[in-house]
Amino acid sequence: QSVLTQPPSVSGAPGQRVTISCTGSNSNIGAPYDVQWYRRIPGTAPKLLIYANTNRPSGVPDRFSGSRSGTSASLAITGLQAEDEADYFCQSWDKKLSGSWVFGGGTTLTVL
Amino acid sequence: EVQLLESGGGLVQPGGSLRLSCGTFGFTFSSYAMHWVRQAPGKGLEWVSGISNSGAITYYADSVKGRFTISRDNSKNTLFLQMSSLSAEDTALYYCAKDLRPGRNYAELDCWGQGTQVTVSS
């Protein structure tokens, strides 16, 4: 059971907009600690899409955007493309016990 | 070009030990915090351990605290993970990853290696 909860799967048609939620608590996202988002295509290393809630690293297209509100965060992908089909993970710091970074359980995005 | 190359994985018996290495290229290693993240078969990502750019500060997941030790050699641009008292639950693909911003330890992991497989089995 992950500390950060994500839906197991989402789907959308090419060109559509999808959002992936990440629900935490007052010990992590709601503390508030920053949220990162990663994409992992099976067989490849994860890629950082969003850091510090809303920021895109160099090279990440503006089709990807992040937000945080209260104890939750969201990743939005617009103009869905076939290449977006992958697993997406959120990540934050959790201050319980001695503190550690935690990942969400992951969401599989299917492009219909 | 930034590159991270893990090595040292393999098959080990329960209770055994293993030392992972991560060679790095293409950036000023001593300026960046580094981390280990693992993914067990069929499961999601799990952060394992992190270390500040100087090596003075280390962090561990509760699941590995007291069994794993992270370290770095800034003169050789190399990150290490010493693992002991291994169990089947430690079976995973282990990635090393670099923090995005120099001098900060925020686990904003912008570059990852391809991973090294650790299998704990008798």
Short mmCIF file of N, CA and C in Angstrom, two decimals, chain A residues 33-82:
data_model
loop_
_atom_site.label_atom_id
_atom_site.label_comp_id
_atom_site.label_asym_id
_atom_site.label_seq_id
_atom_site.Cartn_x
_atom_site.Cartn_y
_atom_site.Cartn_z
N TYR A 33 4.89 19.37 1.06
CA TYR A 33 6.15 19.04 0.40
C TYR A 33 5.92 18.94 -1.10
N ASP A 34 6.96 19.28 -1.85
CA ASP A 34 6.86 19.31 -3.30
C ASP A 34 6.62 17.93 -3.89
N VAL A 35 6.02 17.96 -5.09
CA VAL A 35 5.68 16.73 -5.79
C VAL A 35 6.42 16.69 -7.12
N GLN A 36 6.95 15.53 -7.44
CA GLN A 36 7.57 15.27 -8.74
C GLN A 36 6.71 14.24 -9.49
N TRP A 37 6.83 14.27 -10.81
CA TRP A 37 6.15 13.29 -11.66
C TRP A 37 7.17 12.68 -12.62
N TYR A 38 7.06 11.36 -12.81
CA TYR A 38 7.96 10.62 -13.69
C TYR A 38 7.13 9.77 -14.65
N ARG A 39 7.72 9.53 -15.81
CA ARG A 39 7.15 8.60 -16.78
C ARG A 39 8.13 7.45 -16.97
N ARG A 40 7.58 6.25 -17.00
CA ARG A 40 8.43 5.09 -17.25
C ARG A 40 7.81 4.24 -18.33
N ILE A 41 8.51 4.15 -19.43
CA ILE A 41 8.14 3.23 -20.49
C ILE A 41 8.81 1.90 -20.19
N PRO A 42 8.06 0.80 -20.19
CA PRO A 42 8.66 -0.50 -19.86
C PRO A 42 9.95 -0.76 -20.62
N GLY A 43 10.97 -1.17 -19.87
CA GLY A 43 12.25 -1.48 -20.48
C GLY A 43 13.20 -0.29 -20.56
N THR A 44 12.73 0.87 -20.10
CA THR A 44 13.58 2.06 -20.11
C THR A 44 13.61 2.69 -18.73
N ALA A 45 14.56 3.58 -18.52
CA ALA A 45 14.67 4.26 -17.23
C ALA A 45 13.57 5.31 -17.08
N PRO A 46 13.14 5.59 -15.85
CA PRO A 46 12.15 6.66 -15.64
C PRO A 46 12.67 8.01 -16.12
N LYS A 47 11.73 8.87 -16.47
CA LYS A 47 12.07 10.22 -16.92
C LYS A 47 11.32 11.23 -16.08
N LEU A 48 12.03 12.25 -15.63
CA LEU A 48 11.41 13.32 -14.84
C LEU A 48 10.60 14.22 -15.75
N LEU A 49 9.31 14.39 -15.44
CA LEU A 49 8.43 15.24 -16.24
C LEU A 49 8.15 16.58 -15.56
N ILE A 50 7.92 16.53 -14.25
CA ILE A 50 7.57 17.70 -13.47
C ILE A 50 8.33 17.66 -12.15
N TYR A 51 8.91 18.79 -11.74
CA TYR A 51 9.51 18.87 -10.42
C TYR A 51 8.97 20.08 -9.67
N ALA A 52 9.01 19.99 -8.36
CA ALA A 52 8.50 21.08 -7.51
C ALA A 52 7.10 21.51 -7.95
N ASN A 53 6.25 20.52 -8.12
CA ASN A 53 4.80 20.68 -8.37
C ASN A 53 4.43 21.10 -9.78
N THR A 54 5.12 22.12 -10.31
CA THR A 54 4.64 22.71 -11.57
C THR A 54 5.72 22.93 -12.61
N ASN A 55 6.97 22.62 -12.30
CA ASN A 55 8.08 22.97 -13.18
C ASN A 55 8.48 21.83 -14.12
N ARG A 56 8.73 22.20 -15.37
CA ARG A 56 9.18 21.21 -16.36
C ARG A 56 10.68 21.33 -16.57
N PRO A 57 11.40 20.20 -16.49
CA PRO A 57 12.83 20.24 -16.85
C PRO A 57 12.97 20.58 -18.33
N SER A 58 14.16 21.02 -18.67
CA SER A 58 14.45 21.33 -20.05
C SER A 58 14.17 20.12 -20.94
N GLY A 59 13.47 20.35 -22.04
CA GLY A 59 13.20 19.28 -22.99
C GLY A 59 11.85 18.61 -22.83
N VAL A 60 11.17 18.84 -21.74
CA VAL A 60 9.84 18.26 -21.54
C VAL A 60 8.82 19.20 -22.17
N PRO A 61 8.01 18.70 -23.10
CA PRO A 61 7.07 19.59 -23.80
C PRO A 61 6.00 20.16 -22.87
N ASP A 62 5.45 21.31 -23.26
CA ASP A 62 4.47 21.98 -22.41
C ASP A 62 3.11 21.29 -22.46
N ARG A 63 3.01 20.16 -23.15
CA ARG A 63 1.79 19.35 -23.07
C ARG A 63 1.63 18.76 -21.67
N PHE A 64 2.74 18.72 -20.92
CA PHE A 64 2.73 18.17 -19.57
C PHE A 64 2.70 19.31 -18.56
N SER A 65 1.78 19.24 -17.61
CA SER A 65 1.70 20.25 -16.57
C SER A 65 1.32 19.61 -15.25
N GLY A 66 1.78 20.23 -14.17
CA GLY A 66 1.50 19.70 -12.85
C GLY A 66 0.87 20.75 -11.95
N SER A 67 0.14 20.27 -10.96
CA SER A 67 -0.47 21.17 -9.99
C SER A 67 -0.54 20.46 -8.65
N ARG A 68 -0.69 21.27 -7.60
CA ARG A 68 -0.83 20.73 -6.25
C ARG A 68 -1.87 21.55 -5.51
N SER A 69 -2.73 20.87 -4.78
CA SER A 69 -3.74 21.55 -3.98
C SER A 69 -4.06 20.70 -2.76
N GLY A 70 -3.89 21.30 -1.60
CA GLY A 70 -4.16 20.55 -0.38
C GLY A 70 -3.28 19.32 -0.28
N THR A 71 -3.91 18.18 -0.09
CA THR A 71 -3.17 16.93 0.06
C THR A 71 -3.08 16.14 -1.23
N SER A 72 -3.36 16.79 -2.37
CA SER A 72 -3.33 16.09 -3.65
C SER A 72 -2.54 16.86 -4.69
N ALA A 73 -2.13 16.13 -5.70
CA ALA A 73 -1.44 16.71 -6.85
C ALA A 73 -1.99 16.05 -8.10
N SER A 74 -1.79 16.71 -9.23
CA SER A 74 -2.28 16.17 -10.50
C SER A 74 -1.28 16.43 -11.60
N LEU A 75 -1.23 15.50 -12.53
CA LEU A 75 -0.47 15.64 -13.76
C LEU A 75 -1.47 15.68 -14.91
N ALA A 76 -1.38 16.69 -15.74
CA ALA A 76 -2.24 16.80 -16.91
C ALA A 76 -1.41 16.64 -18.17
N ILE A 77 -1.95 15.89 -19.10
CA ILE A 77 -1.31 15.71 -20.40
C ILE A 77 -2.32 16.10 -21.46
N THR A 78 -1.97 17.09 -22.25
CA THR A 78 -2.86 17.51 -23.33
C THR A 78 -2.32 17.03 -24.67
N GLY A 79 -3.17 17.05 -25.68
CA GLY A 79 -2.75 16.59 -27.00
C GLY A 79 -2.15 15.20 -26.95
N LEU A 80 -2.88 14.28 -26.37
CA LEU A 80 -2.37 12.92 -26.13
C LEU A 80 -1.80 12.30 -27.40
N GLN A 81 -0.64 11.67 -27.25
CA GLN A 81 0.01 11.00 -28.37
C GLN A 81 0.26 9.53 -28.02
N ALA A 82 0.40 8.72 -29.04
CA ALA A 82 0.65 7.29 -28.82
C ALA A 82 1.88 7.06 -27.95
#
